[in-house]
C-alpha atoms as a PDB file:
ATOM      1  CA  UNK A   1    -161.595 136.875 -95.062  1.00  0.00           C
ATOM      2  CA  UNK A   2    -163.433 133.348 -95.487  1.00  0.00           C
ATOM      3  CA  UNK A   3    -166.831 134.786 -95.747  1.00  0.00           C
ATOM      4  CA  UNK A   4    -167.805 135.007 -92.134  1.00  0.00           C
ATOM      5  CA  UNK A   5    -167.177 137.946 -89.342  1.00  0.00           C
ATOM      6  CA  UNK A   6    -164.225 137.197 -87.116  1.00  0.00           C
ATOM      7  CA  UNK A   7    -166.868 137.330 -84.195  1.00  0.00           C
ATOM      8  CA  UNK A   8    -168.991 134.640 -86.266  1.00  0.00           C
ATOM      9  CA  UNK A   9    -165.598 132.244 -86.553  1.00  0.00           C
ATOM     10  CA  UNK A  10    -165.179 131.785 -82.891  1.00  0.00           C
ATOM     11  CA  UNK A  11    -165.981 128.806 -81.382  1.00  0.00           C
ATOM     12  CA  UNK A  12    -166.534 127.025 -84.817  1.00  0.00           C
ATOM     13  CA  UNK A  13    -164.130 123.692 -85.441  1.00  0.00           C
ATOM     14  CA  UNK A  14    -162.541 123.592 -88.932  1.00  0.00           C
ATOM     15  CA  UNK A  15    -164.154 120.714 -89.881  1.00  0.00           C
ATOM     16  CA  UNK A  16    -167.353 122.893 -88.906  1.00  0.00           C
ATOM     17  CA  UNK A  17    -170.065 121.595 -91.367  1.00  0.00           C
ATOM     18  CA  UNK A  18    -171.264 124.888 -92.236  1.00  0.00           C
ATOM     19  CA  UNK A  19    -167.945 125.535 -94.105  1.00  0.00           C
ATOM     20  CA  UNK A  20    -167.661 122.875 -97.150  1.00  0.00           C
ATOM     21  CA  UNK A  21    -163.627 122.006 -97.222  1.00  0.00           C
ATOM     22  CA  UNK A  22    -162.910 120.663-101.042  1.00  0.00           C
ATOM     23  CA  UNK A  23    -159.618 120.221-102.874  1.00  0.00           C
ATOM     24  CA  UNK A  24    -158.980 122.623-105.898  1.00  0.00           C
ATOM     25  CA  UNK A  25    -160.995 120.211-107.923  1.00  0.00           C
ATOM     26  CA  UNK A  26    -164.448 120.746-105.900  1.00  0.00           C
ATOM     27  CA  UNK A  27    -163.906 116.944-104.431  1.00  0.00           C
ATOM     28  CA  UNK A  28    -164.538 116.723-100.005  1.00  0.00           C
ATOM     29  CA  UNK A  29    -161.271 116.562 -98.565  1.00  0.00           C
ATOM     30  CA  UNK A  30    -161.452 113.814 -95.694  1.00  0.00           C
ATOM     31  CA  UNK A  31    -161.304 114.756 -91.896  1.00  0.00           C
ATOM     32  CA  UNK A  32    -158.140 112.837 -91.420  1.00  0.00           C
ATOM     33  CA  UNK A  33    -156.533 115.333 -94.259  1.00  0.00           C
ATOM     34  CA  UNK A  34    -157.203 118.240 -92.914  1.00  0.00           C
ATOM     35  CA  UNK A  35    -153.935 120.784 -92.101  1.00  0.00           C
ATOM     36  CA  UNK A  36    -155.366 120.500 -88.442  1.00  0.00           C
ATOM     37  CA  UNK A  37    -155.572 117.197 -87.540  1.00  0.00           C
ATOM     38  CA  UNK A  38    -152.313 116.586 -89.879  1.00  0.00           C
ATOM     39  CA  UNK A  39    -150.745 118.228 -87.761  1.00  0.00           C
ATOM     40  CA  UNK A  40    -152.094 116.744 -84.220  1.00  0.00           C
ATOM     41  CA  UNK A  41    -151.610 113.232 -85.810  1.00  0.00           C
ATOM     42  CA  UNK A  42    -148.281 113.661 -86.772  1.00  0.00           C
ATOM     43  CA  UNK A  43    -146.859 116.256 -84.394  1.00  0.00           C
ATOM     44  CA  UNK A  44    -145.360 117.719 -87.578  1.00  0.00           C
ATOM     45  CA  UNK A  45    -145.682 121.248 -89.343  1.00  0.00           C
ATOM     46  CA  UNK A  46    -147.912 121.722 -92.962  1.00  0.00           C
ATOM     47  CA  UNK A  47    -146.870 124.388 -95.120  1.00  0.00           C
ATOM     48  CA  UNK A  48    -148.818 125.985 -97.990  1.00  0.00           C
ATOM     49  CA  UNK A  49    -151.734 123.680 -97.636  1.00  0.00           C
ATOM     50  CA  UNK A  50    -154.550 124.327-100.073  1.00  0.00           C
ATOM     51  CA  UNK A  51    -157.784 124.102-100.790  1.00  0.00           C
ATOM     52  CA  UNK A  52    -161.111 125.730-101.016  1.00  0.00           C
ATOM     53  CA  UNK A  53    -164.055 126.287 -98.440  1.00  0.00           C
ATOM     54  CA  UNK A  54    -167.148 127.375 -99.209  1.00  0.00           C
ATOM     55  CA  UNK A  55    -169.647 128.880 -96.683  1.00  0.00           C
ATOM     56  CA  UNK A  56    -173.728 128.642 -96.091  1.00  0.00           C
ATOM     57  CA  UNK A  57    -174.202 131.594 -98.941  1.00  0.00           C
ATOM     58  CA  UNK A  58    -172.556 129.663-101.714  1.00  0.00           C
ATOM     59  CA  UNK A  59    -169.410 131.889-101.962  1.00  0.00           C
ATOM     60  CA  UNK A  60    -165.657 129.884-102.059  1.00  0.00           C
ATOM     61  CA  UNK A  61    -162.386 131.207-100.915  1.00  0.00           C
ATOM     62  CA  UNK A  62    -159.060 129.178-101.742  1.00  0.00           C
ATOM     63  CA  UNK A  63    -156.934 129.867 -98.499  1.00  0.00           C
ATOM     64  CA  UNK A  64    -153.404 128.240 -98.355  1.00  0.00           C
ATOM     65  CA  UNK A  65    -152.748 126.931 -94.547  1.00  0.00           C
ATOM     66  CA  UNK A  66    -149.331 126.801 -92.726  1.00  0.00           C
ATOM     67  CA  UNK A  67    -149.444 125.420 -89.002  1.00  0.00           C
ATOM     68  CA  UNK A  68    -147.243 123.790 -86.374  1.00  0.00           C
ATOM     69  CA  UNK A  69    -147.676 122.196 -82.939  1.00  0.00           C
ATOM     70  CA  UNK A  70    -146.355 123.965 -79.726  1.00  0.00           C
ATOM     71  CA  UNK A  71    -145.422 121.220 -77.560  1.00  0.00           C
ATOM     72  CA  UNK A  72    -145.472 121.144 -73.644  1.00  0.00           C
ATOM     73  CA  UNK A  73    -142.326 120.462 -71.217  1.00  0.00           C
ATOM     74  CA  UNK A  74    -143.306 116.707 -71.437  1.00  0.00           C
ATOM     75  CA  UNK A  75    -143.012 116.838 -75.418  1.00  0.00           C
ATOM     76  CA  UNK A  76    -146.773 116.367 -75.886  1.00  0.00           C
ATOM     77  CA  UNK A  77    -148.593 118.985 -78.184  1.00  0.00           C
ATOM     78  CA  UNK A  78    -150.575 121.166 -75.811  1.00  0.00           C
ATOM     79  CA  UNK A  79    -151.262 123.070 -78.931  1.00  0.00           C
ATOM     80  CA  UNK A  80    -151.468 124.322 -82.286  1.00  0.00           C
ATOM     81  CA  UNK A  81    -151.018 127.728 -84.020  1.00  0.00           C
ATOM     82  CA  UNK A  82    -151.867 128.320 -87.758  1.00  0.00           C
ATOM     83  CA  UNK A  83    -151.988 131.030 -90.360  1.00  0.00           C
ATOM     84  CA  UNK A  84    -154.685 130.876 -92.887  1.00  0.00           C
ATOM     85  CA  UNK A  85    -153.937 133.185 -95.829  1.00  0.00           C
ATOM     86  CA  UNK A  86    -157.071 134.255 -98.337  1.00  0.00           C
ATOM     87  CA  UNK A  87    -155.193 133.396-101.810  1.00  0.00           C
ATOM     88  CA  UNK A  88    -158.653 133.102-104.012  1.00  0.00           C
ATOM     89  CA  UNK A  89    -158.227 136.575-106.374  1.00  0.00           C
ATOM     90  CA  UNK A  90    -154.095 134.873-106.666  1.00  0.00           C
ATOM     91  CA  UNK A  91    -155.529 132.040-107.857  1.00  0.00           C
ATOM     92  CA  UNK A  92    -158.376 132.989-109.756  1.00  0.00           C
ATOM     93  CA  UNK A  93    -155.208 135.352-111.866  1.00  0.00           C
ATOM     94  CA  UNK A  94    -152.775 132.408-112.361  1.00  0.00           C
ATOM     95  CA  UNK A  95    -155.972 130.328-113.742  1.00  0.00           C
ATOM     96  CA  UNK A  96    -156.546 133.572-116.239  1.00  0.00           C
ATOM     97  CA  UNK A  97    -152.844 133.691-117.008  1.00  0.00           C
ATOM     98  CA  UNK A  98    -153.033 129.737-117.592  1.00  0.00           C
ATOM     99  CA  UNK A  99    -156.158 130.334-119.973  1.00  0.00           C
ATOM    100  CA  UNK A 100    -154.476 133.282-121.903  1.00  0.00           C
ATOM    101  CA  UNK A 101    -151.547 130.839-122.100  1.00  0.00           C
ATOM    102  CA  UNK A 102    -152.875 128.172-123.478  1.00  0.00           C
ATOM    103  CA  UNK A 103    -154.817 130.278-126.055  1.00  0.00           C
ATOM    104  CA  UNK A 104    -151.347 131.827-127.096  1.00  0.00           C
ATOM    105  CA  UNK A 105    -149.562 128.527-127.307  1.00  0.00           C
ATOM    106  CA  UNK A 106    -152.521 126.988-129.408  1.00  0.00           C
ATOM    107  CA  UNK A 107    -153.540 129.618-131.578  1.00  0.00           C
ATOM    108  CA  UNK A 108    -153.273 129.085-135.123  1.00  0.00           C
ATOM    109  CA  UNK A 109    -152.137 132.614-135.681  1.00  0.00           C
ATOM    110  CA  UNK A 110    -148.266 134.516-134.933  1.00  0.00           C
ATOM    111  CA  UNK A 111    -149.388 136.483-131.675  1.00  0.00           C
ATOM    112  CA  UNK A 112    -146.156 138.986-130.311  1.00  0.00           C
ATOM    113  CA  UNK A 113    -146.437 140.884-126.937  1.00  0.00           C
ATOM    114  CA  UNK A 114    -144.873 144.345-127.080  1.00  0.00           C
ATOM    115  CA  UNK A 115    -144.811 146.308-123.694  1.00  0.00           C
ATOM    116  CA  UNK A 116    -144.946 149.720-123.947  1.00  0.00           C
ATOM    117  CA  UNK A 117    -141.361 150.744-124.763  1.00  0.00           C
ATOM    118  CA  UNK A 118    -141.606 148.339-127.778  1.00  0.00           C
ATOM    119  CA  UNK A 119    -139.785 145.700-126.643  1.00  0.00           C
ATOM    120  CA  UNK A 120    -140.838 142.457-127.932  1.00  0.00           C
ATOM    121  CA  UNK A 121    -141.243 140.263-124.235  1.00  0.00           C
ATOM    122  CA  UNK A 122    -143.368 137.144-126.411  1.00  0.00           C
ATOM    123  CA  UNK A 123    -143.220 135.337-129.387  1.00  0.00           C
ATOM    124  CA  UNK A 124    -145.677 132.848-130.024  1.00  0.00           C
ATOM    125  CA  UNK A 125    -144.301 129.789-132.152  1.00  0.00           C
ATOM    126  CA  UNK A 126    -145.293 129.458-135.798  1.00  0.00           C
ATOM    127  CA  UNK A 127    -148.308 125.936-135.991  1.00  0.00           C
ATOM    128  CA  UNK A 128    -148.628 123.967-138.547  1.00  0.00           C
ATOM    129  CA  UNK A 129    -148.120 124.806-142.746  1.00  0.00           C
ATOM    130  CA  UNK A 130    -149.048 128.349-141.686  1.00  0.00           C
ATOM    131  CA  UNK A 131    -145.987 129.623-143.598  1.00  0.00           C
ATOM    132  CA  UNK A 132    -143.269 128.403-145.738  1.00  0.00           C
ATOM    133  CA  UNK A 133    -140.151 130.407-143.783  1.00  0.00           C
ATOM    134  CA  UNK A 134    -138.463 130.225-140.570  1.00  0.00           C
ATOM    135  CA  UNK A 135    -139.439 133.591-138.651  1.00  0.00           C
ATOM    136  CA  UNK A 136    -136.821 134.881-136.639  1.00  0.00           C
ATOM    137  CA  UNK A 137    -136.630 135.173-132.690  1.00  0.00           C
ATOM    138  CA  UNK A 138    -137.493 138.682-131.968  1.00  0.00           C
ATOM    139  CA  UNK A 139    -138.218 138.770-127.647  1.00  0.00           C
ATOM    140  CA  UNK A 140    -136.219 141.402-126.693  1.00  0.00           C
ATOM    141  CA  UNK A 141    -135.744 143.461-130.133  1.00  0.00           C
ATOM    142  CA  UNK A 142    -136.995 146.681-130.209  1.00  0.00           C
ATOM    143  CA  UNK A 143    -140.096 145.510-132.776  1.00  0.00           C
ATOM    144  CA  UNK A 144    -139.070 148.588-134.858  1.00  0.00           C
ATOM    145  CA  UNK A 145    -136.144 146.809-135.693  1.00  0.00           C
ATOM    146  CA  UNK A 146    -136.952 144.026-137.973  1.00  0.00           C
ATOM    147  CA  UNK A 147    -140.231 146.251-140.039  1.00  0.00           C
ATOM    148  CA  UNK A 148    -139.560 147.462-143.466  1.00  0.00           C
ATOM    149  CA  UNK A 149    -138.607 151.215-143.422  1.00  0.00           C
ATOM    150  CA  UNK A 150    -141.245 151.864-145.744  1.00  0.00           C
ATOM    151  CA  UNK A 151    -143.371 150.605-143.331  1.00  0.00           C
ATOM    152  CA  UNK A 152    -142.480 152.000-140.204  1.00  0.00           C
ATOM    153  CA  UNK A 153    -143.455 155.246-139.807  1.00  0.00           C
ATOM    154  CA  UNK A 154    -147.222 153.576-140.267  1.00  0.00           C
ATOM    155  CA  UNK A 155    -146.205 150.979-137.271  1.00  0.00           C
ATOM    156  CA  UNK A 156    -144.907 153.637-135.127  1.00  0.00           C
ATOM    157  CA  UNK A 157    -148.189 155.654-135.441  1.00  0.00           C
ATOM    158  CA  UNK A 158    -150.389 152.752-134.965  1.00  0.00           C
ATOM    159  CA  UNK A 159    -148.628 151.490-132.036  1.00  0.00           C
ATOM    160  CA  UNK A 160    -148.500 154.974-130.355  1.00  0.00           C
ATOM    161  CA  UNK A 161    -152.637 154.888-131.079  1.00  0.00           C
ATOM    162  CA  UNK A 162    -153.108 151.591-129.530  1.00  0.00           C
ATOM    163  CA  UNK A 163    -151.142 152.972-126.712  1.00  0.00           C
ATOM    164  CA  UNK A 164    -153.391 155.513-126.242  1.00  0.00           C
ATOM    165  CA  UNK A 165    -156.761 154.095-126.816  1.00  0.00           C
ATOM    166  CA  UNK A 166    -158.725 151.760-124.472  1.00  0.00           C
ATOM    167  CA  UNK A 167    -157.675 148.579-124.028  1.00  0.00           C
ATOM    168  CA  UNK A 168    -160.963 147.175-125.335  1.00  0.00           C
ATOM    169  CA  UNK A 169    -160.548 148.541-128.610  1.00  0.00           C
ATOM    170  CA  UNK A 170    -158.376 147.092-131.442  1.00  0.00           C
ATOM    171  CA  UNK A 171    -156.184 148.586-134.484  1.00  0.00           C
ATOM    172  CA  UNK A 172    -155.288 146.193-137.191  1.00  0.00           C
ATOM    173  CA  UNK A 173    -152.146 147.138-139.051  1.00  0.00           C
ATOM    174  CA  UNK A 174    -150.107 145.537-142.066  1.00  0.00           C
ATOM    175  CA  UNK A 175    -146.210 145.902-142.593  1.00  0.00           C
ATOM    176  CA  UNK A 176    -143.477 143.529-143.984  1.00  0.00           C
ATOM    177  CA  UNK A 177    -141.437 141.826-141.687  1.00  0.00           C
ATOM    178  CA  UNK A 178    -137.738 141.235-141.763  1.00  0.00           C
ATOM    179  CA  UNK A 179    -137.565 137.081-141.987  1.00  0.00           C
ATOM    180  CA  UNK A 180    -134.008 136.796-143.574  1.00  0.00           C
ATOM    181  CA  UNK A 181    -131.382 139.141-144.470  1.00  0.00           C
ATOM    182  CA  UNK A 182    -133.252 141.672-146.573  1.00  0.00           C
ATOM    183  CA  UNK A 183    -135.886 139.149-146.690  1.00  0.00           C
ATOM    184  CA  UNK A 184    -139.277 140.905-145.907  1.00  0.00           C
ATOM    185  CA  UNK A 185    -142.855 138.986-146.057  1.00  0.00           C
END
């Protein structure tokens, strides 16, 4: 869907000014770049071409293009045939993951992901003179594991609450971790 009826898109060229063609960084893309007329200049395919367009209402759709020329008896293209794939709520995820991923990477504090079997699947790294001891690698422990048994009855009912509540809400929760053998901080 690129904003306009299928009825509305015939008879409109793809360099149609009403639709604004821009690279991912909101710059024009010239006529001559354009996945159509690449491929009519150079007689060869273009896969995963993309880019944004933007129509008369102000709304933008990234779409990733794939064409290729049919060519008549005499080798001449008598025409083209192209798929244009709608990849705007792909991209707009990957840019979210990228975000959360940079936050993770930067952040000045240990961040773990647990899924919901308690499996450790991320371990941020430890920045700076947060901490004076080498923590140990813990993606794909069971995060049970490596918690002071004092402590982990606590853990195991906090983490079965978070599971439970709405993922809007928080649950902040203390316990030693295991950093060495019998080593707990």
């Amino acid at each position: 869907n690129l904003g306009v009826e299928p009825a509305e898109a015939i008879g409109r060229t793809y360099g149609d000014p009403q639709w604004n063609i821009t690279n991912p960084d909101g710059e024009p893309i010239p006529d001559e770049e354009l996945p159509f007329q690449q491929v009519i200049d150079t007689g060869g395919s273009v896969k995963n071409y993309r880019h944004d367009i933007g129509n008369e209402d102000g709304t933008r759709r990234t779409i990733a293009v794939n064409g290729a020329p049919l060519f008549d008896d005499d080798g001449a293209i008598e025409s083209v045939v192209f798929s244009i794939d709608d990849i705007t709520e792909a991209t707009d995820r990957i840019q979210e993951l990228e975000r959360y991923e940079t936050f993770l990477e930067y952040s000045p504090d240990f961040i773990t992901v647990i899924d919901e079997s308690g499996i450790v699947q991320y371990q941020s790294q430890m920045h700076g003179d947060i901490v004076n001891f080498e923590l140990r690698r813990l993606v794909g422990a069971t995060y049970e594991e490596y918690i002071h048994p004092d402590d982990r009855e606590r853990v195991r009912s906090d983490f079965k609450r978070v599971l439970a509540s709405d993922p809007e809400e928080t649950t902040r929760t203390e316990f030693r971790l295991e950093v060495g053998s019998e080593e707990y901080r």
